[in-house]
mmCIF file of C-alpha atoms in Angstrom:
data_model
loop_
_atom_site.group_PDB
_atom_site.id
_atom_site.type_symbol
_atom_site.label_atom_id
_atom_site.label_comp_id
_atom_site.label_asym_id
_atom_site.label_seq_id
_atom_site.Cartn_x
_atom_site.Cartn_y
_atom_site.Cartn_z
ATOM 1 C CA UNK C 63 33.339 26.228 75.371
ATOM 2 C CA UNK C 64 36.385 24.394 76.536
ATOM 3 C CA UNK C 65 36.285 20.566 77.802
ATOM 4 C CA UNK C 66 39.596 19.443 79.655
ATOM 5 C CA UNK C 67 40.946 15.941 78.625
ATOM 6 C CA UNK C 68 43.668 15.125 79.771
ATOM 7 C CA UNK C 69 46.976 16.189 81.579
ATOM 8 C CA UNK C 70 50.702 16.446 80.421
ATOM 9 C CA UNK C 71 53.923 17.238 82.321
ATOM 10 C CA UNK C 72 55.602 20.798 82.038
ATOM 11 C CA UNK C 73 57.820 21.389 79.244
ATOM 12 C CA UNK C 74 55.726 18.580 76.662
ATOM 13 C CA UNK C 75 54.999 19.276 73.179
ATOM 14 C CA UNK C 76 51.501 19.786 72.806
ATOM 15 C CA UNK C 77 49.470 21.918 70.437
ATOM 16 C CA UNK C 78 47.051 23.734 72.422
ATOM 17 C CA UNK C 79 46.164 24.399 76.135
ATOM 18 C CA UNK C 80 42.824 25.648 78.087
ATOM 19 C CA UNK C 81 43.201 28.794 80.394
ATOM 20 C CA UNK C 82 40.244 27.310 82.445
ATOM 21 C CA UNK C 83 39.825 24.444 84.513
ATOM 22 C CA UNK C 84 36.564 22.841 85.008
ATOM 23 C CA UNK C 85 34.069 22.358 87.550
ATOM 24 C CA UNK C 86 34.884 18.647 88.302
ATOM 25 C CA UNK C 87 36.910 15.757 86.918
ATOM 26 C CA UNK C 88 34.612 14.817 85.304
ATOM 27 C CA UNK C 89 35.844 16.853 82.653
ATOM 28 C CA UNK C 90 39.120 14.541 82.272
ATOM 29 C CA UNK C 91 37.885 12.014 80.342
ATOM 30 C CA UNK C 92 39.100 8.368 81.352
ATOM 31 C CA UNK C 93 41.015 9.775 84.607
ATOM 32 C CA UNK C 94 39.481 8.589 87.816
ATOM 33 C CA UNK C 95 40.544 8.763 91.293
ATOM 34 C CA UNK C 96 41.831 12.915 91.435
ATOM 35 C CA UNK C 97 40.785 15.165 94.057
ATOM 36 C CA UNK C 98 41.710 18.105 95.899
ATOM 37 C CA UNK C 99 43.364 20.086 92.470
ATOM 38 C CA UNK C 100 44.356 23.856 93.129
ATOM 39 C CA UNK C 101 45.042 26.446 91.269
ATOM 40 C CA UNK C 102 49.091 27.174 91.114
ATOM 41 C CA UNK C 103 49.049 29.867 88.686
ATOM 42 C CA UNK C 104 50.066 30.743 84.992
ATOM 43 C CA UNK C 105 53.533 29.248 83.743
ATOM 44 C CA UNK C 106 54.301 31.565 80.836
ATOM 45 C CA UNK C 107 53.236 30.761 77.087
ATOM 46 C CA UNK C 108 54.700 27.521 76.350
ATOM 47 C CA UNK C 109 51.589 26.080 74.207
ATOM 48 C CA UNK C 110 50.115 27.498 71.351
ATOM 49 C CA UNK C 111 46.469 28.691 71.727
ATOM 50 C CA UNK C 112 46.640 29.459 74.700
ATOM 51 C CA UNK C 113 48.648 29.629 78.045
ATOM 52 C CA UNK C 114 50.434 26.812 80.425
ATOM 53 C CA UNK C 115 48.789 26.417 83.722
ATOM 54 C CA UNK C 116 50.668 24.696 86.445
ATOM 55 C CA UNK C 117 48.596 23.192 89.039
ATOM 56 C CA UNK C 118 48.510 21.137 91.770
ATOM 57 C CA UNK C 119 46.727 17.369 92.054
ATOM 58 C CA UNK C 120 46.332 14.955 94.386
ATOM 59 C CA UNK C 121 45.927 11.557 93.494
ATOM 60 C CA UNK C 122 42.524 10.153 95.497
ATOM 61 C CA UNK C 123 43.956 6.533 95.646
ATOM 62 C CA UNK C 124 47.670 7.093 96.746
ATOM 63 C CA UNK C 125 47.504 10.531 98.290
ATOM 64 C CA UNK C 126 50.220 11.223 96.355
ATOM 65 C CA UNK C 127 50.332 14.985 95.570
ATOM 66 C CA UNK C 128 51.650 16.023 91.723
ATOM 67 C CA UNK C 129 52.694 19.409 90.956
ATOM 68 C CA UNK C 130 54.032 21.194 87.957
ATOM 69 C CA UNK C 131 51.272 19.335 85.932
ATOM 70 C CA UNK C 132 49.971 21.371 82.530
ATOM 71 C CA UNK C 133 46.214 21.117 81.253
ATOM 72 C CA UNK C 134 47.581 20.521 77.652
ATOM 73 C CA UNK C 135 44.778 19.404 75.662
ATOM 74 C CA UNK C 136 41.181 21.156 74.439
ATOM 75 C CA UNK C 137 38.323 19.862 72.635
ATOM 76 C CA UNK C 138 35.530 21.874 71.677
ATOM 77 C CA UNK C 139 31.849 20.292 71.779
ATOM 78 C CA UNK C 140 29.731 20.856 68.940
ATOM 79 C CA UNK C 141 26.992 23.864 68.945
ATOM 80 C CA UNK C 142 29.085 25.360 71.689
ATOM 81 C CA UNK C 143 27.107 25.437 74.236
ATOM 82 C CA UNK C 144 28.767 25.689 78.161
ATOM 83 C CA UNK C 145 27.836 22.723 80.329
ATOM 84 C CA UNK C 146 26.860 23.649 83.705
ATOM 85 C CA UNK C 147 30.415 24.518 85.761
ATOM 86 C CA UNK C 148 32.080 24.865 82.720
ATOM 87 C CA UNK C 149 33.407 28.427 81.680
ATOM 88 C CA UNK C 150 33.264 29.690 78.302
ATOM 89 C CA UNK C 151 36.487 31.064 76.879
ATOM 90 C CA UNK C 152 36.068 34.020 75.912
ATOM 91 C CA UNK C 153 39.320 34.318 73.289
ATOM 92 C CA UNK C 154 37.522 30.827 71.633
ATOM 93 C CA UNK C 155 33.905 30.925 71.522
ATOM 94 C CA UNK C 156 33.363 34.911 71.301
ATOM 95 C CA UNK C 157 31.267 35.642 68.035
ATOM 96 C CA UNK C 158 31.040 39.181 67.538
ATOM 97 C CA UNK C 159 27.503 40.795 66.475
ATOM 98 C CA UNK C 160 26.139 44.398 65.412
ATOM 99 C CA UNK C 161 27.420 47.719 63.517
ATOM 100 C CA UNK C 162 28.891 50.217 65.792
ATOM 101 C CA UNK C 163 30.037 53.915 65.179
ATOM 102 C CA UNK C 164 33.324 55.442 66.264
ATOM 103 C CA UNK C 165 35.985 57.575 64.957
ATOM 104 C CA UNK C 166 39.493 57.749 64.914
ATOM 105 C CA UNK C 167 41.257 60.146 66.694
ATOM 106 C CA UNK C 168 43.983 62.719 65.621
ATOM 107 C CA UNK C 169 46.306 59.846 66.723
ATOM 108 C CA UNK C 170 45.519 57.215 64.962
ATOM 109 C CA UNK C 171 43.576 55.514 67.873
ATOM 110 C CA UNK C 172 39.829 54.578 68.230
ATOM 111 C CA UNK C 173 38.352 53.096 70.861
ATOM 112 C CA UNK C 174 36.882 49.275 70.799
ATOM 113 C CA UNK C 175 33.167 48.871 70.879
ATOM 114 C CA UNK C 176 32.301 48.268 74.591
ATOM 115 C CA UNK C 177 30.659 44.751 73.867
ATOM 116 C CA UNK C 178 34.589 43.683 72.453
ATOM 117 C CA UNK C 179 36.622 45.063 74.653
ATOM 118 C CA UNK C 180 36.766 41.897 76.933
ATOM 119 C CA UNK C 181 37.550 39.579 74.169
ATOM 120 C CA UNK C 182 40.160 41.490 72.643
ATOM 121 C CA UNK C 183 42.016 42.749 76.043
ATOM 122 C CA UNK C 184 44.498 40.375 75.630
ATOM 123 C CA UNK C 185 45.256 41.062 72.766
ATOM 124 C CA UNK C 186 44.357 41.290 69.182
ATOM 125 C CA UNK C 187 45.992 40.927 65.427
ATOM 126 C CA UNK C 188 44.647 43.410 62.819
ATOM 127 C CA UNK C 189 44.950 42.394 59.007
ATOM 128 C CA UNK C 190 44.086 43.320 56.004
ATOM 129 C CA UNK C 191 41.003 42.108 54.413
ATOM 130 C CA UNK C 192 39.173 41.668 51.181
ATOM 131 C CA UNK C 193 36.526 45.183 50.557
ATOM 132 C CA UNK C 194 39.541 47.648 51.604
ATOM 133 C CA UNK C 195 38.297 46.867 55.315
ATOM 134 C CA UNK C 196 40.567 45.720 58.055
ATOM 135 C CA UNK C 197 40.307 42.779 60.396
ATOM 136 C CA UNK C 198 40.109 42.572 63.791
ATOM 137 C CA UNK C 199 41.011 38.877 65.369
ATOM 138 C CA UNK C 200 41.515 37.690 69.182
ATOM 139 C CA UNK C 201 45.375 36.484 68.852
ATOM 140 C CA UNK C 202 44.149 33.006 69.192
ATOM 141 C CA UNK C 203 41.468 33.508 66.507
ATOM 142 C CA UNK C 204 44.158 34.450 64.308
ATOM 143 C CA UNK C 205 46.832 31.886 64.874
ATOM 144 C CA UNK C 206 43.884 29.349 63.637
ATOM 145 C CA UNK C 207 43.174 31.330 60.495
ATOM 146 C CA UNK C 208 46.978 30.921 59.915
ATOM 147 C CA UNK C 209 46.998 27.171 61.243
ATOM 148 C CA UNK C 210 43.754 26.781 58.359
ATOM 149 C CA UNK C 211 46.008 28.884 55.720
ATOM 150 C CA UNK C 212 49.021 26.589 55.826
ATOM 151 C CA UNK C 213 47.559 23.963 53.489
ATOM 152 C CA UNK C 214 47.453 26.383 50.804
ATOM 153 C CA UNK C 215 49.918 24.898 47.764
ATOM 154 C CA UNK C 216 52.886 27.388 47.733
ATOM 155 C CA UNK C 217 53.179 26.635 44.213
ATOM 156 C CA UNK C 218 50.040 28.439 43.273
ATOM 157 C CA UNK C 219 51.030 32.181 42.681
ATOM 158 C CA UNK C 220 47.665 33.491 44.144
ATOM 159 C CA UNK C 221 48.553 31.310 47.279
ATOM 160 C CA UNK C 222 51.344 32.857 47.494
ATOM 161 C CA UNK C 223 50.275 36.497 46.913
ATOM 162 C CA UNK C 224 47.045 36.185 49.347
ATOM 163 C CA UNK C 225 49.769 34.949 52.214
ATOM 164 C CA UNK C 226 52.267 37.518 51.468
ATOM 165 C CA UNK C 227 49.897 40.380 51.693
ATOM 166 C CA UNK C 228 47.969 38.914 54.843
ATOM 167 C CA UNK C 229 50.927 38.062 57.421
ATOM 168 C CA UNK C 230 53.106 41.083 56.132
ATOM 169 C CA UNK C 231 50.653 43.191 56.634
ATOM 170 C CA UNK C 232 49.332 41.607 60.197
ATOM 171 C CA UNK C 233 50.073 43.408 63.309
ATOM 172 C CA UNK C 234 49.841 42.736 66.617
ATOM 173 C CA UNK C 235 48.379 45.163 69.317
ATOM 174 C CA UNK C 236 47.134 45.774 72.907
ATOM 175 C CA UNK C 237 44.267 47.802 73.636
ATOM 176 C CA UNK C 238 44.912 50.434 76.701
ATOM 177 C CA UNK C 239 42.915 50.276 80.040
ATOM 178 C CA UNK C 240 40.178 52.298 78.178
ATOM 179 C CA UNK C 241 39.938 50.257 75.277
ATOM 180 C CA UNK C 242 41.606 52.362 72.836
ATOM 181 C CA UNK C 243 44.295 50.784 70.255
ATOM 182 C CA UNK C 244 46.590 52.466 67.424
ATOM 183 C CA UNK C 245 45.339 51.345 64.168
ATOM 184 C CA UNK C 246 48.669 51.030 62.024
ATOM 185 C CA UNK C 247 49.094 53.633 59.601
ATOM 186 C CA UNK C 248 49.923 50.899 56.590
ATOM 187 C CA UNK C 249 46.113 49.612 57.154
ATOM 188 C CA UNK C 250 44.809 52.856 57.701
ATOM 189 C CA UNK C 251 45.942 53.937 54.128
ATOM 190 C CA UNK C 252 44.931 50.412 53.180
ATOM 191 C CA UNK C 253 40.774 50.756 54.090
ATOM 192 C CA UNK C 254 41.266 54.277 53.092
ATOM 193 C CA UNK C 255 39.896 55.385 56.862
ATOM 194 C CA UNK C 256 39.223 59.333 57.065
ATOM 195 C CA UNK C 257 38.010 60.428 60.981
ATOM 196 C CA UNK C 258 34.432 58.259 60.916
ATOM 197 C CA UNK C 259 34.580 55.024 61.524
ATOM 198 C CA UNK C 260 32.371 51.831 61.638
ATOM 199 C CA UNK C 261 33.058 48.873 63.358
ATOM 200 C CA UNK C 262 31.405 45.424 62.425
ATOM 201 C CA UNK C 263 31.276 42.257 64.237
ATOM 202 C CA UNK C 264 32.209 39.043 61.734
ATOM 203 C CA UNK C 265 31.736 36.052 63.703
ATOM 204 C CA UNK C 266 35.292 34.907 64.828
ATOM 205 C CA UNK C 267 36.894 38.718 64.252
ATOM 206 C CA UNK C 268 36.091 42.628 63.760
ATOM 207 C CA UNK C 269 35.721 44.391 60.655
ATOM 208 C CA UNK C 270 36.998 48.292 60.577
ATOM 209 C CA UNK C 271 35.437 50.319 57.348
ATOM 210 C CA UNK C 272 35.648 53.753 56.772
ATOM 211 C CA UNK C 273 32.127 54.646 57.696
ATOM 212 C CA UNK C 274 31.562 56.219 53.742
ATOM 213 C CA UNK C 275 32.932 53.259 52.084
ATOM 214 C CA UNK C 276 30.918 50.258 54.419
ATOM 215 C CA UNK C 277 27.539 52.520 54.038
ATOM 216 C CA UNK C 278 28.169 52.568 49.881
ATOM 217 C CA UNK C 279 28.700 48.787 49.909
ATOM 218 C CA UNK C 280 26.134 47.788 52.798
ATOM 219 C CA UNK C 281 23.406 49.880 50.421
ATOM 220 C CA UNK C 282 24.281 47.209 47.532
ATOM 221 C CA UNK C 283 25.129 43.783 49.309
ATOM 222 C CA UNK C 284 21.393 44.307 51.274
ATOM 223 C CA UNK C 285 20.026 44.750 47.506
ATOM 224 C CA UNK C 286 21.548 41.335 46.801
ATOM 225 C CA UNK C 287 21.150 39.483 50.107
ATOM 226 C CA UNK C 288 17.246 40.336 49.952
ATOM 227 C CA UNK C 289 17.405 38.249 46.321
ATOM 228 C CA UNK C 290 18.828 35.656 47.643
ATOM 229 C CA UNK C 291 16.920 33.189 46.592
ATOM 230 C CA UNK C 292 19.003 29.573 47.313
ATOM 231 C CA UNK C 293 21.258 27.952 49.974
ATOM 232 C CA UNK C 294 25.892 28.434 49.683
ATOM 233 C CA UNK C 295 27.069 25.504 48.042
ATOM 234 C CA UNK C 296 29.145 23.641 50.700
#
C-alpha cells in the first residue's frame, strides 16, 4: 500500500516513485492548500522503483497552476493494509500464495498461474535459487533484493560467490498477452525442469520446481515443519 508524501520537480534525484496517486491530499503529508491535481500521464523511468508521473497542480491559495511536477517519494505503512481511496500497488504489496501445476512447452515457455499474471505483466526477473528451483520476482521486488544484497562485505568469498551466481544468472522477461514467458535455457538446466512443472507462490516472488524434484522435497520439509516445535530466532 503506497502513501504519497511529498512532491519533487522533474529531472530530481530521488530513490523511488509511486505509480498511483491518492484519493485526496491528504495523503501529502505537511502540504496544505492543493486542489484541482490531474492526471498528465507517465514521463518515462527516471526513478528507481517505479515510474515518473508528471502531473498537473493547482495551488488553492494563489491559483497558480504547476506542471511537470513528479510524485517522488513512497512510504509504506506497517501491516499493509489500503486506507480507504488509497490503491494498492500491485508490483509492491503482492504476496503470492498456493502450489499450482503447469508444464513447459516444447519451447521453453509455460504459462503464469492466472492469480500472477497481473503482478508480473510488467515485467518480471527470474533467478536462480537455493533447492535447484528458480525464482520468480516483480522487477521492483527484485531491484530491493539487490538494494538488501549490497551490504554484503565483498571481501567475504561466499559474498562474493552467492552475488556472482545470482545477478549473472538473473534475467529479465515479459510475459505475452496470454501470460506465457520463455524460461531461459541456463535456469532450465539449472532446476533440472523436464515437461511438468510446479509453480509456488513465496511471499514477495515465484518459485519454479520441476514438479518430481518439489514433490521429493515437499514429502520431507512437511515431515520437519510438523516437528517444529519452537519459534526462528530473529
Amino acid at each position: 500500500m503506497v502513501t504519497l508524501l511529498h512532491l519533487a520537480p522533474l529531472g530530481v534525484g530521488v530513490s523511488t516513485t509511486s505509480r498511483h496517486l491518492g484519493a485526496g491530499f491528504g495523503l501529502f503529508g505537511g502540504v496544505e492548500g492543493w486542489s484541482g491535481w490531474s492526471w498528465v500521464g507517465e514521463r518515462g523511468s527516471g526513478c528507481a522503483g517505479g515510474v515518473a508521473l508528471e502531473v498537473g497542480l493547482t495551488c488553492g491559495n494563489s491559483g497558480v497552476p504547476l506542471t511537470g511536477w513528479v510524485v517522488c517519494r513512497r512510504v509504506e505503512r506497517s501491516g499493509g493494509a489500503s486506507q480507504p481511496g488509497e490503491p494498492d500497488d500491485p508490483q509492491t504489496d503482492a504476496v503470492f500464495l498456493g502450489e499450482h501445476q503447469h508444464t513447459l512447452d516444447a519451447k521453453g515457455r509455460v504459462i503464469l498461474p492466472a492469480r500472477f499474471r497481473e503482478r508480473l505483466s510488467s515485467g518480471l526477473v527470474f533467478a536462480p535459487s537455493q533447492d535447484r528451483c528458480i525464482d520468480v520476482y516483480p522487477q521492483t521486488a527484485f531491484e530491493r533484493r539487490v538494494e538488501e544484497l549490497r551490504s554484503l562485505p565483498r571481501e567475504d568469498e561466499r559474498a562474493r560467490l552467492y552475488l556472482r551466481v545470482l545477478l549473472a544468472g538473473a534475467q529479465q522477461e515479459t510475459p505475452d498477452a496470454q501470460g506465457r514467458v520463455v524460461i531461459p535455457t541456463r535456469l532450465r538446466d539449472y532446476a533440472g525442469l523436464d515437461k511438468d512443472l510446479t509453480i509456488n507462490g513465496a511471499d514477495e516472488k515465484v518459485e519454479i520446481w520441476d514438479r518430481t524434484a518439489w514433490e521429493s522435497y515437499r514429502g520431507a520439509a512437511e515431515d520437519a515443519f510438523a516437528n517444529f516445535s519452537a519459534p526462528f530466532a530473529p
